[in-house]
Amino acid sequence: MQLRINGTTETVSLTENTIQGVLAYLSLSEEGRVIECNGQLIHKRDWKQYTVGENDVIEIIQFMGGG
């Protein structure tokens, strides 16, 4: 499946076609992240069920601390 993740088109092989599956594929934790799929904010409570499909556009944002 092809996904556009943070501006880069990637061919991915997911064990689960969900937001949670995308994070697992990328070896990213769920903590401190905001995810948008096709211009829609996906609530963390929905990541396990939200299905991603061919050519979806995913933006993963990481909160950073600092001063």
mmCIF file with all atom_site columns, N, CA and C in Angstrom:
data_model
loop_
_atom_site.group_PDB
_atom_site.id
_atom_site.type_symbol
_atom_site.label_atom_id
_atom_site.label_alt_id
_atom_site.label_comp_id
_atom_site.label_asym_id
_atom_site.label_entity_id
_atom_site.label_seq_id
_atom_site.pdbx_PDB_ins_code
_atom_site.Cartn_x
_atom_site.Cartn_y
_atom_site.Cartn_z
_atom_site.occupancy
_atom_site.B_iso_or_equiv
_atom_site.pdbx_formal_charge
_atom_site.auth_seq_id
_atom_site.auth_comp_id
_atom_site.auth_asym_id
_atom_site.auth_atom_id
_atom_site.pdbx_PDB_model_num
ATOM 1   N N  . MET A 1 1  ? 0.854   -1.164 0.000  1.00 0.00 ? 1  MET A N  1
ATOM 2   C CA . MET A 1 1  ? 0.000   0.000  0.000  1.00 0.00 ? 1  MET A CA 1
ATOM 3   C C  . MET A 1 1  ? 0.900   1.226  0.000  1.00 0.00 ? 1  MET A C  1
ATOM 4   N N  . GLN A 1 2  ? 0.474   2.267  -0.719 1.00 0.00 ? 2  GLN A N  1
ATOM 5   C CA . GLN A 1 2  ? 1.201   3.525  -0.697 1.00 0.00 ? 2  GLN A CA 1
ATOM 6   C C  . GLN A 1 2  ? 0.484   4.523  0.195  1.00 0.00 ? 2  GLN A C  1
ATOM 7   N N  . LEU A 1 3  ? 1.265   5.184  1.042  1.00 0.00 ? 3  LEU A N  1
ATOM 8   C CA . LEU A 1 3  ? 0.779   6.246  1.911  1.00 0.00 ? 3  LEU A CA 1
ATOM 9   C C  . LEU A 1 3  ? 1.709   7.435  1.769  1.00 0.00 ? 3  LEU A C  1
ATOM 10  N N  . ARG A 1 4  ? 1.171   8.608  1.929  1.00 0.00 ? 4  ARG A N  1
ATOM 11  C CA . ARG A 1 4  ? 2.009   9.820  1.985  1.00 0.00 ? 4  ARG A CA 1
ATOM 12  C C  . ARG A 1 4  ? 2.096   10.206 3.458  1.00 0.00 ? 4  ARG A C  1
ATOM 13  N N  . ILE A 1 5  ? 3.284   10.048 4.024  1.00 0.00 ? 5  ILE A N  1
ATOM 14  C CA . ILE A 1 5  ? 3.497   10.277 5.448  1.00 0.00 ? 5  ILE A CA 1
ATOM 15  C C  . ILE A 1 5  ? 4.443   11.459 5.624  1.00 0.00 ? 5  ILE A C  1
ATOM 16  N N  . ASN A 1 6  ? 3.936   12.516 6.241  1.00 0.00 ? 6  ASN A N  1
ATOM 17  C CA . ASN A 1 6  ? 4.723   13.734 6.467  1.00 0.00 ? 6  ASN A CA 1
ATOM 18  C C  . ASN A 1 6  ? 5.429   14.203 5.197  1.00 0.00 ? 6  ASN A C  1
ATOM 19  N N  . GLY A 1 7  ? 4.683   14.179 4.091  1.00 0.00 ? 7  GLY A N  1
ATOM 20  C CA . GLY A 1 7  ? 5.188   14.723 2.838  1.00 0.00 ? 7  GLY A CA 1
ATOM 21  C C  . GLY A 1 7  ? 5.975   13.775 1.966  1.00 0.00 ? 7  GLY A C  1
ATOM 22  N N  . THR A 1 8  ? 6.185   12.549 2.429  1.00 0.00 ? 8  THR A N  1
ATOM 23  C CA . THR A 1 8  ? 6.952   11.566 1.667  1.00 0.00 ? 8  THR A CA 1
ATOM 24  C C  . THR A 1 8  ? 6.069   10.374 1.313  1.00 0.00 ? 8  THR A C  1
ATOM 25  N N  . THR A 1 9  ? 6.041   10.008 0.032  1.00 0.00 ? 9  THR A N  1
ATOM 26  C CA . THR A 1 9  ? 5.276   8.835  -0.381 1.00 0.00 ? 9  THR A CA 1
ATOM 27  C C  . THR A 1 9  ? 6.078   7.585  -0.044 1.00 0.00 ? 9  THR A C  1
ATOM 28  N N  . GLU A 1 10 ? 5.441   6.671  0.669  1.00 0.00 ? 10 GLU A N  1
ATOM 29  C CA . GLU A 1 10 ? 6.097   5.434  1.087  1.00 0.00 ? 10 GLU A CA 1
ATOM 30  C C  . GLU A 1 10 ? 5.231   4.242  0.733  1.00 0.00 ? 10 GLU A C  1
ATOM 31  N N  . THR A 1 11 ? 5.871   3.175  0.308  1.00 0.00 ? 11 THR A N  1
ATOM 32  C CA . THR A 1 11 ? 5.184   1.907  0.123  1.00 0.00 ? 11 THR A CA 1
ATOM 33  C C  . THR A 1 11 ? 5.357   1.141  1.420  1.00 0.00 ? 11 THR A C  1
ATOM 34  N N  . VAL A 1 12 ? 4.241   0.822  2.069  1.00 0.00 ? 12 VAL A N  1
ATOM 35  C CA . VAL A 1 12 ? 4.297   0.192  3.385  1.00 0.00 ? 12 VAL A CA 1
ATOM 36  C C  . VAL A 1 12 ? 3.575   -1.151 3.361  1.00 0.00 ? 12 VAL A C  1
ATOM 37  N N  . SER A 1 13 ? 3.998   -2.025 4.241  1.00 0.00 ? 13 SER A N  1
ATOM 38  C CA . SER A 1 13 ? 3.342   -3.305 4.461  1.00 0.00 ? 13 SER A CA 1
ATOM 39  C C  . SER A 1 13 ? 2.944   -3.338 5.928  1.00 0.00 ? 13 SER A C  1
ATOM 40  N N  . LEU A 1 14 ? 1.661   -3.088 6.188  1.00 0.00 ? 14 LEU A N  1
ATOM 41  C CA . LEU A 1 14 ? 1.176   -2.979 7.549  1.00 0.00 ? 14 LEU A CA 1
ATOM 42  C C  . LEU A 1 14 ? 0.581   -4.292 8.034  1.00 0.00 ? 14 LEU A C  1
ATOM 43  N N  . THR A 1 15 ? 0.786   -4.607 9.314  1.00 0.00 ? 15 THR A N  1
ATOM 44  C CA . THR A 1 15 ? 0.113   -5.761 9.899  1.00 0.00 ? 15 THR A CA 1
ATOM 45  C C  . THR A 1 15 ? -1.344  -5.424 10.197 1.00 0.00 ? 15 THR A C  1
ATOM 46  N N  . GLU A 1 16 ? -1.604  -4.134 10.474 1.00 0.00 ? 16 GLU A N  1
ATOM 47  C CA . GLU A 1 16 ? -2.963  -3.621 10.675 1.00 0.00 ? 16 GLU A CA 1
ATOM 48  C C  . GLU A 1 16 ? -3.092  -2.360 9.835  1.00 0.00 ? 16 GLU A C  1
ATOM 49  N N  . ASN A 1 17 ? -4.141  -2.234 9.051  1.00 0.00 ? 17 ASN A N  1
ATOM 50  C CA . ASN A 1 17 ? -4.359  -1.032 8.246  1.00 0.00 ? 17 ASN A CA 1
ATOM 51  C C  . ASN A 1 17 ? -5.071  0.031  9.067  1.00 0.00 ? 17 ASN A C  1
ATOM 52  N N  . THR A 1 18 ? -4.428  0.414  10.165 1.00 0.00 ? 18 THR A N  1
ATOM 53  C CA . THR A 1 18 ? -4.978  1.418  11.076 1.00 0.00 ? 18 THR A CA 1
ATOM 54  C C  . THR A 1 18 ? -3.893  2.442  11.381 1.00 0.00 ? 18 THR A C  1
ATOM 55  N N  . ILE A 1 19 ? -4.308  3.548  12.016 1.00 0.00 ? 19 ILE A N  1
ATOM 56  C CA . ILE A 1 19 ? -3.326  4.538  12.458 1.00 0.00 ? 19 ILE A CA 1
ATOM 57  C C  . ILE A 1 19 ? -2.327  3.876  13.411 1.00 0.00 ? 19 ILE A C  1
ATOM 58  N N  . GLN A 1 20 ? -2.812  3.061  14.309 1.00 0.00 ? 20 GLN A N  1
ATOM 59  C CA . GLN A 1 20 ? -1.934  2.357  15.249 1.00 0.00 ? 20 GLN A CA 1
ATOM 60  C C  . GLN A 1 20 ? -0.946  1.467  14.481 1.00 0.00 ? 20 GLN A C  1
ATOM 61  N N  . GLY A 1 21 ? -1.411  0.833  13.406 1.00 0.00 ? 21 GLY A N  1
ATOM 62  C CA . GLY A 1 21 ? -0.547  0.013  12.572 1.00 0.00 ? 21 GLY A CA 1
ATOM 63  C C  . GLY A 1 21 ? 0.531   0.827  11.878 1.00 0.00 ? 21 GLY A C  1
ATOM 64  N N  . VAL A 1 22 ? 0.194   2.042  11.457 1.00 0.00 ? 22 VAL A N  1
ATOM 65  C CA . VAL A 1 22 ? 1.173   2.932  10.831 1.00 0.00 ? 22 VAL A CA 1
ATOM 66  C C  . VAL A 1 22 ? 2.258   3.306  11.845 1.00 0.00 ? 22 VAL A C  1
ATOM 67  N N  . LEU A 1 23 ? 1.841   3.651  13.055 1.00 0.00 ? 23 LEU A N  1
ATOM 68  C CA . LEU A 1 23 ? 2.820   3.988  14.096 1.00 0.00 ? 23 LEU A CA 1
ATOM 69  C C  . LEU A 1 23 ? 3.738   2.805  14.396 1.00 0.00 ? 23 LEU A C  1
ATOM 70  N N  . ALA A 1 24 ? 3.173   1.608  14.461 1.00 0.00 ? 24 ALA A N  1
ATOM 71  C CA . ALA A 1 24 ? 3.979   0.411  14.711 1.00 0.00 ? 24 ALA A CA 1
ATOM 72  C C  . ALA A 1 24 ? 4.968   0.188  13.572 1.00 0.00 ? 24 ALA A C  1
ATOM 73  N N  . TYR A 1 25 ? 4.506   0.346  12.342 1.00 0.00 ? 25 TYR A N  1
ATOM 74  C CA . TYR A 1 25 ? 5.373   0.183  11.175 1.00 0.00 ? 25 TYR A CA 1
ATOM 75  C C  . TYR A 1 25 ? 6.552   1.148  11.228 1.00 0.00 ? 25 TYR A C  1
ATOM 76  N N  . LEU A 1 26 ? 6.283   2.385  11.672 1.00 0.00 ? 26 LEU A N  1
ATOM 77  C CA . LEU A 1 26 ? 7.325   3.413  11.754 1.00 0.00 ? 26 LEU A CA 1
ATOM 78  C C  . LEU A 1 26 ? 8.128   3.340  13.057 1.00 0.00 ? 26 LEU A C  1
ATOM 79  N N  . SER A 1 27 ? 7.801   2.390  13.922 1.00 0.00 ? 27 SER A N  1
ATOM 80  C CA . SER A 1 27 ? 8.443   2.229  15.229 1.00 0.00 ? 27 SER A CA 1
ATOM 81  C C  . SER A 1 27 ? 8.339   3.502  16.066 1.00 0.00 ? 27 SER A C  1
ATOM 82  N N  . LEU A 1 28 ? 7.148   4.110  16.059 1.00 0.00 ? 28 LEU A N  1
ATOM 83  C CA . LEU A 1 28 ? 6.891   5.321  16.825 1.00 0.00 ? 28 LEU A CA 1
ATOM 84  C C  . LEU A 1 28 ? 5.948   5.018  17.982 1.00 0.00 ? 28 LEU A C  1
ATOM 85  N N  . SER A 1 29 ? 6.208   5.637  19.113 1.00 0.00 ? 29 SER A N  1
ATOM 86  C CA . SER A 1 29 ? 5.303   5.503  20.251 1.00 0.00 ? 29 SER A CA 1
ATOM 87  C C  . SER A 1 29 ? 4.089   6.396  20.020 1.00 0.00 ? 29 SER A C  1
ATOM 88  N N  . GLU A 1 30 ? 3.053   6.170  20.792 1.00 0.00 ? 30 GLU A N  1
ATOM 89  C CA . GLU A 1 30 ? 1.833   6.968  20.683 1.00 0.00 ? 30 GLU A CA 1
ATOM 90  C C  . GLU A 1 30 ? 1.912   8.243  21.516 1.00 0.00 ? 30 GLU A C  1
ATOM 91  N N  . GLU A 1 31 ? 2.818   8.303  22.449 1.00 0.00 ? 31 GLU A N  1
ATOM 92  C CA . GLU A 1 31 ? 2.893   9.414  23.398 1.00 0.00 ? 31 GLU A CA 1
ATOM 93  C C  . GLU A 1 31 ? 3.280   10.725 22.727 1.00 0.00 ? 31 GLU A C  1
ATOM 94  N N  . GLY A 1 32 ? 2.546   11.778 23.068 1.00 0.00 ? 32 GLY A N  1
ATOM 95  C CA . GLY A 1 32 ? 2.880   13.117 22.622 1.00 0.00 ? 32 GLY A CA 1
ATOM 96  C C  . GLY A 1 32 ? 2.699   13.373 21.142 1.00 0.00 ? 32 GLY A C  1
ATOM 97  N N  . ARG A 1 33 ? 1.833   12.619 20.507 1.00 0.00 ? 33 ARG A N  1
ATOM 98  C CA . ARG A 1 33 ? 1.635   12.765 19.056 1.00 0.00 ? 33 ARG A CA 1
ATOM 99  C C  . ARG A 1 33 ? 0.213   13.197 18.729 1.00 0.00 ? 33 ARG A C  1
ATOM 100 N N  . VAL A 1 34 ? 0.108   13.902 17.618 1.00 0.00 ? 34 VAL A N  1
ATOM 101 C CA . VAL A 1 34 ? -1.178  14.262 17.026 1.00 0.00 ? 34 VAL A CA 1
ATOM 102 C C  . VAL A 1 34 ? -1.127  13.744 15.598 1.00 0.00 ? 34 VAL A C  1
ATOM 103 N N  . ILE A 1 35 ? -2.231  13.141 15.147 1.00 0.00 ? 35 ILE A N  1
ATOM 104 C CA . ILE A 1 35 ? -2.246  12.564 13.807 1.00 0.00 ? 35 ILE A CA 1
ATOM 105 C C  . ILE A 1 35 ? -3.437  13.083 13.022 1.00 0.00 ? 35 ILE A C  1
ATOM 106 N N  . GLU A 1 36 ? -3.132  13.426 11.775 1.00 0.00 ? 36 GLU A N  1
ATOM 107 C CA . GLU A 1 36 ? -4.142  13.893 10.834 1.00 0.00 ? 36 GLU A CA 1
ATOM 108 C C  . GLU A 1 36 ? -4.104  12.953 9.633  1.00 0.00 ? 36 GLU A C  1
ATOM 109 N N  . CYS A 1 37 ? -5.274  12.570 9.149  1.00 0.00 ? 37 CYS A N  1
ATOM 110 C CA . CYS A 1 37 ? -5.361  11.723 7.968  1.00 0.00 ? 37 CYS A CA 1
ATOM 111 C C  . CYS A 1 37 ? -6.307  12.391 6.977  1.00 0.00 ? 37 CYS A C  1
ATOM 112 N N  . ASN A 1 38 ? -5.794  12.668 5.787  1.00 0.00 ? 38 ASN A N  1
ATOM 113 C CA . ASN A 1 38 ? -6.576  13.319 4.733  1.00 0.00 ? 38 ASN A CA 1
ATOM 114 C C  . ASN A 1 38 ? -7.231  14.613 5.220  1.00 0.00 ? 38 ASN A C  1
ATOM 115 N N  . GLY A 1 39 ? -6.474  15.389 6.000  1.00 0.00 ? 39 GLY A N  1
ATOM 116 C CA . GLY A 1 39 ? -6.944  16.675 6.469  1.00 0.00 ? 39 GLY A CA 1
ATOM 117 C C  . GLY A 1 39 ? -7.863  16.635 7.672  1.00 0.00 ? 39 GLY A C  1
ATOM 118 N N  . GLN A 1 40 ? -8.076  15.452 8.238  1.00 0.00 ? 40 GLN A N  1
ATOM 119 C CA . GLN A 1 40 ? -8.968  15.296 9.387  1.00 0.00 ? 40 GLN A CA 1
ATOM 120 C C  . GLN A 1 40 ? -8.167  14.847 10.606 1.00 0.00 ? 40 GLN A C  1
ATOM 121 N N  . LEU A 1 41 ? -8.333  15.575 11.724 1.00 0.00 ? 41 LEU A N  1
ATOM 122 C CA . LEU A 1 41 ? -7.676  15.200 12.967 1.00 0.00 ? 41 LEU A CA 1
ATOM 123 C C  . LEU A 1 41 ? -8.286  13.897 13.472 1.00 0.00 ? 41 LEU A C  1
ATOM 124 N N  . ILE A 1 42 ? -7.447  12.925 13.792 1.00 0.00 ? 42 ILE A N  1
ATOM 125 C CA . ILE A 1 42 ? -7.910  11.633 14.297 1.00 0.00 ? 42 ILE A CA 1
ATOM 126 C C  . ILE A 1 42 ? -7.634  11.584 15.790 1.00 0.00 ? 42 ILE A C  1
ATOM 127 N N  . HIS A 1 43 ? -8.675  11.457 16.584 1.00 0.00 ? 43 HIS A N  1
ATOM 128 C CA . HIS A 1 43 ? -8.516  11.393 18.036 1.00 0.00 ? 43 HIS A CA 1
ATOM 129 C C  . HIS A 1 43 ? -7.790  10.113 18.435 1.00 0.00 ? 43 HIS A C  1
ATOM 130 N N  . LYS A 1 44 ? -6.948  10.233 19.436 1.00 0.00 ? 44 LYS A N  1
ATOM 131 C CA . LYS A 1 44 ? -6.145  9.093  19.890 1.00 0.00 ? 44 LYS A CA 1
ATOM 132 C C  . LYS A 1 44 ? -7.010  7.878  20.223 1.00 0.00 ? 44 LYS A C  1
ATOM 133 N N  . ARG A 1 45 ? -8.190  8.106  20.787 1.00 0.00 ? 45 ARG A N  1
ATOM 134 C CA . ARG A 1 45 ? -9.067  6.990  21.146 1.00 0.00 ? 45 ARG A CA 1
ATOM 135 C C  . ARG A 1 45 ? -9.515  6.185  19.916 1.00 0.00 ? 45 ARG A C  1
ATOM 136 N N  . ASP A 1 46 ? -9.382  6.767  18.726 1.00 0.00 ? 46 ASP A N  1
ATOM 137 C CA . ASP A 1 46 ? -9.824  6.111  17.489 1.00 0.00 ? 46 ASP A CA 1
ATOM 138 C C  . ASP A 1 46 ? -8.686  5.473  16.699 1.00 0.00 ? 46 ASP A C  1
ATOM 139 N N  . TRP A 1 47 ? -7.445  5.636  17.121 1.00 0.00 ? 47 TRP A N  1
ATOM 140 C CA . TRP A 1 47 ? -6.315  5.148  16.342 1.00 0.00 ? 47 TRP A CA 1
ATOM 141 C C  . TRP A 1 47 ? -6.369  3.648  16.095 1.00 0.00 ? 47 TRP A C  1
ATOM 142 N N  . LYS A 1 48 ? -6.879  2.907  17.042 1.00 0.00 ? 48 LYS A N  1
ATOM 143 C CA . LYS A 1 48 ? -6.924  1.443  16.910 1.00 0.00 ? 48 LYS A CA 1
ATOM 144 C C  . LYS A 1 48 ? -7.938  0.999  15.848 1.00 0.00 ? 48 LYS A C  1
ATOM 145 N N  . GLN A 1 49 ? -9.000  1.788  15.644 1.00 0.00 ? 49 GLN A N  1
ATOM 146 C CA . GLN A 1 49 ? -10.062 1.414  14.716 1.00 0.00 ? 49 GLN A CA 1
ATOM 147 C C  . GLN A 1 49 ? -10.018 2.168  13.381 1.00 0.00 ? 49 GLN A C  1
ATOM 148 N N  . TYR A 1 50 ? -9.354  3.321  13.336 1.00 0.00 ? 50 TYR A N  1
ATOM 149 C CA . TYR A 1 50 ? -9.382  4.150  12.122 1.00 0.00 ? 50 TYR A CA 1
ATOM 150 C C  . TYR A 1 50 ? -8.598  3.470  11.008 1.00 0.00 ? 50 TYR A C  1
ATOM 151 N N  . THR A 1 51 ? -9.277  3.113  9.942  1.00 0.00 ? 51 THR A N  1
ATOM 152 C CA . THR A 1 51 ? -8.667  2.392  8.826  1.00 0.00 ? 51 THR A CA 1
ATOM 153 C C  . THR A 1 51 ? -8.016  3.355  7.840  1.00 0.00 ? 51 THR A C  1
ATOM 154 N N  . VAL A 1 52 ? -6.784  3.063  7.469  1.00 0.00 ? 52 VAL A N  1
ATOM 155 C CA . VAL A 1 52 ? -6.094  3.829  6.439  1.00 0.00 ? 52 VAL A CA 1
ATOM 156 C C  . VAL A 1 52 ? -6.174  3.057  5.129  1.00 0.00 ? 52 VAL A C  1
ATOM 157 N N  . GLY A 1 53 ? -6.176  3.805  4.024  1.00 0.00 ? 53 GLY A N  1
ATOM 158 C CA . GLY A 1 53 ? -6.293  3.173  2.714  1.00 0.00 ? 53 GLY A CA 1
ATOM 159 C C  . GLY A 1 53 ? -5.246  3.683  1.743  1.00 0.00 ? 53 GLY A C  1
ATOM 160 N N  . GLU A 1 54 ? -5.236  3.072  0.586  1.00 0.00 ? 54 GLU A N  1
ATOM 161 C CA . GLU A 1 54 ? -4.298  3.411  -0.485 1.00 0.00 ? 54 GLU A CA 1
ATOM 162 C C  . GLU A 1 54 ? -4.285  4.914  -0.737 1.00 0.00 ? 54 GLU A C  1
ATOM 163 N N  . ASN A 1 55 ? -3.081  5.486  -0.775 1.00 0.00 ? 55 ASN A N  1
ATOM 164 C CA . ASN A 1 55 ? -2.841  6.901  -1.081 1.00 0.00 ? 55 ASN A CA 1
ATOM 165 C C  . ASN A 1 55 ? -3.363  7.881  -0.037 1.00 0.00 ? 55 ASN A C  1
ATOM 166 N N  . ASP A 1 56 ? -3.665  7.415  1.173  1.00 0.00 ? 56 ASP A N  1
ATOM 167 C CA . ASP A 1 56 ? -4.050  8.347  2.234  1.00 0.00 ? 56 ASP A CA 1
ATOM 168 C C  . ASP A 1 56 ? -2.859  9.250  2.560  1.00 0.00 ? 56 ASP A C  1
ATOM 169 N N  . VAL A 1 57 ? -3.171  10.461 3.003  1.00 0.00 ? 57 VAL A N  1
ATOM 170 C CA . VAL A 1 57 ? -2.155  11.434 3.387  1.00 0.00 ? 57 VAL A CA 1
ATOM 171 C C  . VAL A 1 57 ? -2.186  11.557 4.904  1.00 0.00 ? 57 VAL A C  1
ATOM 172 N N  . ILE A 1 58 ? -1.074  11.184 5.535  1.00 0.00 ? 58 ILE A N  1
ATOM 173 C CA . ILE A 1 58 ? -0.982  11.155 6.993  1.00 0.00 ? 58 ILE A CA 1
ATOM 174 C C  . ILE A 1 58 ? 0.076   12.139 7.456  1.00 0.00 ? 58 ILE A C  1
ATOM 175 N N  . GLU A 1 59 ? -0.295  12.964 8.405  1.00 0.00 ? 59 GLU A N  1
ATOM 176 C CA . GLU A 1 59 ? 0.646   13.883 9.040  1.00 0.00 ? 59 GLU A CA 1
ATOM 177 C C  . GLU A 1 59 ? 0.773   13.472 10.507 1.00 0.00 ? 59 GLU A C  1
ATOM 178 N N  . ILE A 1 60 ? 1.995   13.240 10.950 1.00 0.00 ? 60 ILE A N  1
ATOM 179 C CA . ILE A 1 60 ? 2.268   12.850 12.334 1.00 0.00 ? 60 ILE A CA 1
ATOM 180 C C  . ILE A 1 60 ? 3.069   13.985 12.967 1.00 0.00 ? 60 ILE A C  1
ATOM 181 N N  . ILE A 1 61 ? 2.515   14.553 14.018 1.00 0.00 ? 61 ILE A N  1
ATOM 182 C CA . ILE A 1 61 ? 3.137   15.684 14.685 1.00 0.00 ? 61 ILE A CA 1
ATOM 183 C C  . ILE A 1 61 ? 3.558   15.252 16.085 1.00 0.00 ? 61 ILE A C  1
ATOM 184 N N  . GLN A 1 62 ? 4.791   15.572 16.452 1.00 0.00 ? 62 GLN A N  1
ATOM 185 C CA . GLN A 1 62 ? 5.343   15.230 17.757 1.00 0.00 ? 62 GLN A CA 1
ATOM 186 C C  . GLN A 1 62 ? 5.452   16.501 18.585 1.00 0.00 ? 62 GLN A C  1
ATOM 187 N N  . PHE A 1 63 ? 4.861   16.506 19.774 1.00 0.00 ? 63 PHE A N  1
ATOM 188 C CA . PHE A 1 63 ? 5.017   17.636 20.682 1.00 0.00 ? 63 PHE A CA 1
ATOM 189 C C  . PHE A 1 63 ? 6.436   17.627 21.239 1.00 0.00 ? 63 PHE A C  1
ATOM 190 N N  . MET A 1 64 ? 7.039   18.808 21.313 1.00 0.00 ? 64 MET A N  1
ATOM 191 C CA . MET A 1 64 ? 8.383   18.955 21.858 1.00 0.00 ? 64 MET A CA 1
ATOM 192 C C  . MET A 1 64 ? 8.341   19.943 23.011 1.00 0.00 ? 64 MET A C  1
ATOM 193 N N  . GLY A 1 65 ? 9.068   19.632 24.052 1.00 0.00 ? 65 GLY A N  1
ATOM 194 C CA . GLY A 1 65 ? 9.176   20.542 25.181 1.00 0.00 ? 65 GLY A CA 1
ATOM 195 C C  . GLY A 1 65 ? 10.370  21.473 25.009 1.00 0.00 ? 65 GLY A C  1
ATOM 196 N N  . GLY A 1 66 ? 10.408  22.476 25.781 1.00 0.00 ? 66 GLY A N  1
ATOM 197 C CA . GLY A 1 66 ? 11.559  23.381 25.715 1.00 0.00 ? 66 GLY A CA 1
ATOM 198 C C  . GLY A 1 66 ? 11.163  24.779 26.149 1.00 0.00 ? 66 GLY A C  1
ATOM 199 N N  . GLY A 1 67 ? 12.085  25.650 26.106 1.00 0.00 ? 67 GLY A N  1
ATOM 200 C CA . GLY A 1 67 ? 11.793  26.978 26.588 1.00 0.00 ? 67 GLY A CA 1
ATOM 201 C C  . GLY A 1 67 ? 12.397  28.060 25.813 1.00 0.00 ? 67 GLY A C  1
#
